[in-house]
Amino acid sequence: MALTFYWYPNCGTCKKAKKWFDDHNIDYTSIHIVEETPTKEELLELISKSDLPAKKFFNTSGKKYRELNIKEKIMDASVEEMAGILASDGMLIKRPIVTDGSKVTVGFKEETFQENWL
């Protein structure tokens, strides 16, 4: 099972997730979420496969999120609009995002990774 691992190398949570994959000998392809930000279409697909609300894909603790007042912008936004905002800047996206093509996880919780990726 080949996993796609969207991450930001300076992110502590991403480093923990990467270490977890490496410790469990799980193969993955890593994609730098800022240098290769997923497109709106890719994000819509990830959102639909995640069973999570689109708002969960936002990095709410990020500086850009606060600077751009994203909380206000997405209050009444459609999933399409939210995906467009996310695609505009990789720093707005909560990370890491992991997918095997059918399942998607956002963020890193060891229990969630064990359930989904072992």
PDB file of C-alpha atoms in Angstrom:
ATOM      1  CA  MET A   1       0.000   0.000   0.000  1.00  0.00           C
ATOM      2  CA  ALA A   2       1.674   3.183  -1.193  1.00  0.00           C
ATOM      3  CA  LEU A   3       0.860   6.177   0.958  1.00  0.00           C
ATOM      4  CA  THR A   4       1.058   9.809  -0.034  1.00  0.00           C
ATOM      5  CA  PHE A   5       2.292  11.962   2.831  1.00  0.00           C
ATOM      6  CA  TYR A   6       1.710  15.715   2.452  1.00  0.00           C
ATOM      7  CA  TRP A   7       3.994  17.435   4.934  1.00  0.00           C
ATOM      8  CA  TYR A   8       6.009  20.502   5.821  1.00  0.00           C
ATOM      9  CA  PRO A   9       9.545  19.503   6.918  1.00  0.00           C
ATOM     10  CA  ASN A  10       9.788  22.253   9.594  1.00  0.00           C
ATOM     11  CA  CYS A  11       6.534  21.128  11.236  1.00  0.00           C
ATOM     12  CA  GLY A  12       6.997  19.227  14.523  1.00  0.00           C
ATOM     13  CA  THR A  13       3.785  17.236  14.042  1.00  0.00           C
ATOM     14  CA  CYS A  14       4.920  16.219  10.547  1.00  0.00           C
ATOM     15  CA  LYS A  15       8.285  15.093  11.915  1.00  0.00           C
ATOM     16  CA  LYS A  16       6.505  12.894  14.484  1.00  0.00           C
ATOM     17  CA  ALA A  17       4.330  11.366  11.752  1.00  0.00           C
ATOM     18  CA  LYS A  18       7.376  10.742   9.522  1.00  0.00           C
ATOM     19  CA  LYS A  19       9.209   9.078  12.421  1.00  0.00           C
ATOM     20  CA  TRP A  20       6.128   6.910  13.105  1.00  0.00           C
ATOM     21  CA  PHE A  21       6.079   5.729   9.463  1.00  0.00           C
ATOM     22  CA  ASP A  22       9.834   5.093   9.499  1.00  0.00           C
ATOM     23  CA  ASP A  23       9.635   3.218  12.832  1.00  0.00           C
ATOM     24  CA  HIS A  24       6.889   0.992  11.399  1.00  0.00           C
ATOM     25  CA  ASN A  25       8.701   0.481   8.055  1.00  0.00           C
ATOM     26  CA  ILE A  26       5.775   1.921   6.109  1.00  0.00           C
ATOM     27  CA  ASP A  27       6.496   3.102   2.568  1.00  0.00           C
ATOM     28  CA  TYR A  28       5.271   6.526   1.586  1.00  0.00           C
ATOM     29  CA  THR A  29       5.836   9.231  -0.967  1.00  0.00           C
ATOM     30  CA  SER A  30       6.344  12.577   0.714  1.00  0.00           C
ATOM     31  CA  ILE A  31       5.106  15.780  -0.869  1.00  0.00           C
ATOM     32  CA  HIS A  32       6.200  19.184   0.457  1.00  0.00           C
ATOM     33  CA  ILE A  33       2.804  20.821   1.071  1.00  0.00           C
ATOM     34  CA  VAL A  34       4.094  24.370   0.515  1.00  0.00           C
ATOM     35  CA  GLU A  35       6.290  23.732  -2.546  1.00  0.00           C
ATOM     36  CA  GLU A  36       3.709  21.412  -4.130  1.00  0.00           C
ATOM     37  CA  THR A  37       0.420  22.633  -2.677  1.00  0.00           C
ATOM     38  CA  PRO A  38      -2.456  20.333  -3.636  1.00  0.00           C
ATOM     39  CA  THR A  39      -4.817  21.787  -6.238  1.00  0.00           C
ATOM     40  CA  LYS A  40      -8.408  22.699  -5.458  1.00  0.00           C
ATOM     41  CA  GLU A  41      -9.513  19.480  -7.215  1.00  0.00           C
ATOM     42  CA  GLU A  42      -7.045  17.347  -5.226  1.00  0.00           C
ATOM     43  CA  LEU A  43      -8.217  18.981  -2.002  1.00  0.00           C
ATOM     44  CA  LEU A  44     -11.886  18.376  -2.849  1.00  0.00           C
ATOM     45  CA  GLU A  45     -11.052  14.704  -3.379  1.00  0.00           C
ATOM     46  CA  LEU A  46      -9.099  14.492  -0.103  1.00  0.00           C
ATOM     47  CA  ILE A  47     -11.922  16.223   1.785  1.00  0.00           C
ATOM     48  CA  SER A  48     -14.573  13.893   0.337  1.00  0.00           C
ATOM     49  CA  LYS A  49     -12.549  10.762   1.191  1.00  0.00           C
ATOM     50  CA  SER A  50     -11.719  11.926   4.718  1.00  0.00           C
ATOM     51  CA  ASP A  51     -15.241  11.933   6.194  1.00  0.00           C
ATOM     52  CA  LEU A  52     -14.194  15.201   7.875  1.00  0.00           C
ATOM     53  CA  PRO A  53     -15.744  18.633   7.438  1.00  0.00           C
ATOM     54  CA  ALA A  54     -13.673  20.854   5.113  1.00  0.00           C
ATOM     55  CA  LYS A  55     -12.968  23.211   8.035  1.00  0.00           C
ATOM     56  CA  LYS A  56     -10.823  20.459   9.618  1.00  0.00           C
ATOM     57  CA  PHE A  57      -8.326  20.896   6.756  1.00  0.00           C
ATOM     58  CA  PHE A  58      -7.372  24.397   7.904  1.00  0.00           C
ATOM     59  CA  ASN A  59      -4.241  24.998   9.978  1.00  0.00           C
ATOM     60  CA  THR A  60      -6.089  27.120  12.530  1.00  0.00           C
ATOM     61  CA  SER A  61      -2.976  27.637  14.652  1.00  0.00           C
ATOM     62  CA  GLY A  62      -0.967  28.992  11.724  1.00  0.00           C
ATOM     63  CA  LYS A  63       0.183  32.584  11.396  1.00  0.00           C
ATOM     64  CA  LYS A  64      -1.262  32.921   7.855  1.00  0.00           C
ATOM     65  CA  TYR A  65      -4.669  31.696   9.047  1.00  0.00           C
ATOM     66  CA  ARG A  66      -4.800  34.512  11.607  1.00  0.00           C
ATOM     67  CA  GLU A  67      -3.224  37.180   9.382  1.00  0.00           C
ATOM     68  CA  LEU A  68      -5.675  36.546   6.552  1.00  0.00           C
ATOM     69  CA  ASN A  69      -8.644  36.286   8.945  1.00  0.00           C
ATOM     70  CA  ILE A  70      -9.590  32.937   7.399  1.00  0.00           C
ATOM     71  CA  LYS A  71     -11.949  32.100  10.271  1.00  0.00           C
ATOM     72  CA  GLU A  72     -14.289  34.871   9.087  1.00  0.00           C
ATOM     73  CA  LYS A  73     -13.871  33.972   5.407  1.00  0.00           C
ATOM     74  CA  ILE A  74     -14.868  30.333   5.849  1.00  0.00           C
ATOM     75  CA  MET A  75     -17.727  30.836   8.272  1.00  0.00           C
ATOM     76  CA  ASP A  76     -20.354  30.535   5.524  1.00  0.00           C
ATOM     77  CA  ALA A  77     -18.121  29.242   2.714  1.00  0.00           C
ATOM     78  CA  SER A  78     -19.000  26.210   0.605  1.00  0.00           C
ATOM     79  CA  VAL A  79     -16.675  23.211   0.451  1.00  0.00           C
ATOM     80  CA  GLU A  80     -15.662  24.385  -3.060  1.00  0.00           C
ATOM     81  CA  GLU A  81     -14.764  27.845  -1.737  1.00  0.00           C
ATOM     82  CA  MET A  82     -12.823  26.385   1.193  1.00  0.00           C
ATOM     83  CA  ALA A  83     -10.854  24.095  -1.140  1.00  0.00           C
ATOM     84  CA  GLY A  84     -10.000  27.148  -3.256  1.00  0.00           C
ATOM     85  CA  ILE A  85      -8.717  29.037  -0.210  1.00  0.00           C
ATOM     86  CA  LEU A  86      -6.671  26.019   0.933  1.00  0.00           C
ATOM     87  CA  ALA A  87      -5.165  25.579  -2.552  1.00  0.00           C
ATOM     88  CA  SER A  88      -4.039  29.222  -2.544  1.00  0.00           C
ATOM     89  CA  ASP A  89      -1.375  28.640   0.130  1.00  0.00           C
ATOM     90  CA  GLY A  90       0.025  25.380   1.542  1.00  0.00           C
ATOM     91  CA  MET A  91       0.626  27.062   4.911  1.00  0.00           C
ATOM     92  CA  LEU A  92      -3.154  27.255   5.392  1.00  0.00           C
ATOM     93  CA  ILE A  93      -3.486  23.464   5.256  1.00  0.00           C
ATOM     94  CA  LYS A  94      -3.459  21.376   8.430  1.00  0.00           C
ATOM     95  CA  ARG A  95      -0.745  18.795   8.182  1.00  0.00           C
ATOM     96  CA  PRO A  96       0.251  16.154   7.677  1.00  0.00           C
ATOM     97  CA  ILE A  97      -2.356  14.784   5.293  1.00  0.00           C
ATOM     98  CA  VAL A  98      -1.951  11.082   4.524  1.00  0.00           C
ATOM     99  CA  THR A  99      -3.866   9.100   1.925  1.00  0.00           C
ATOM    100  CA  ASP A 100      -3.747   5.689   0.314  1.00  0.00           C
ATOM    101  CA  GLY A 101      -6.183   6.781  -2.393  1.00  0.00           C
ATOM    102  CA  SER A 102      -9.279   5.674  -0.525  1.00  0.00           C
ATOM    103  CA  LYS A 103      -8.728   6.805   3.079  1.00  0.00           C
ATOM    104  CA  VAL A 104      -7.438  10.151   4.311  1.00  0.00           C
ATOM    105  CA  THR A 105      -6.149  11.290   7.715  1.00  0.00           C
ATOM    106  CA  VAL A 106      -5.387  14.872   8.725  1.00  0.00           C
ATOM    107  CA  GLY A 107      -2.942  15.720  11.500  1.00  0.00           C
ATOM    108  CA  PHE A 108      -1.080  13.151  13.573  1.00  0.00           C
ATOM    109  CA  LYS A 109      -2.523  11.054  16.354  1.00  0.00           C
ATOM    110  CA  GLU A 110      -0.762   7.769  16.954  1.00  0.00           C
ATOM    111  CA  GLU A 111      -4.054   5.880  17.526  1.00  0.00           C
ATOM    112  CA  THR A 112      -5.478   7.172  14.247  1.00  0.00           C
ATOM    113  CA  PHE A 113      -2.325   6.181  12.363  1.00  0.00           C
ATOM    114  CA  GLN A 114      -2.392   2.689  13.924  1.00  0.00           C
ATOM    115  CA  GLU A 115      -6.049   2.234  12.961  1.00  0.00           C
ATOM    116  CA  ASN A 116      -5.585   3.454   9.405  1.00  0.00           C
ATOM    117  CA  TRP A 117      -2.025   2.804   8.306  1.00  0.00           C
ATOM    118  CA  LEU A 118      -0.857  -0.424  10.010  1.00  0.00           C
TER     119      LEU A 118
END
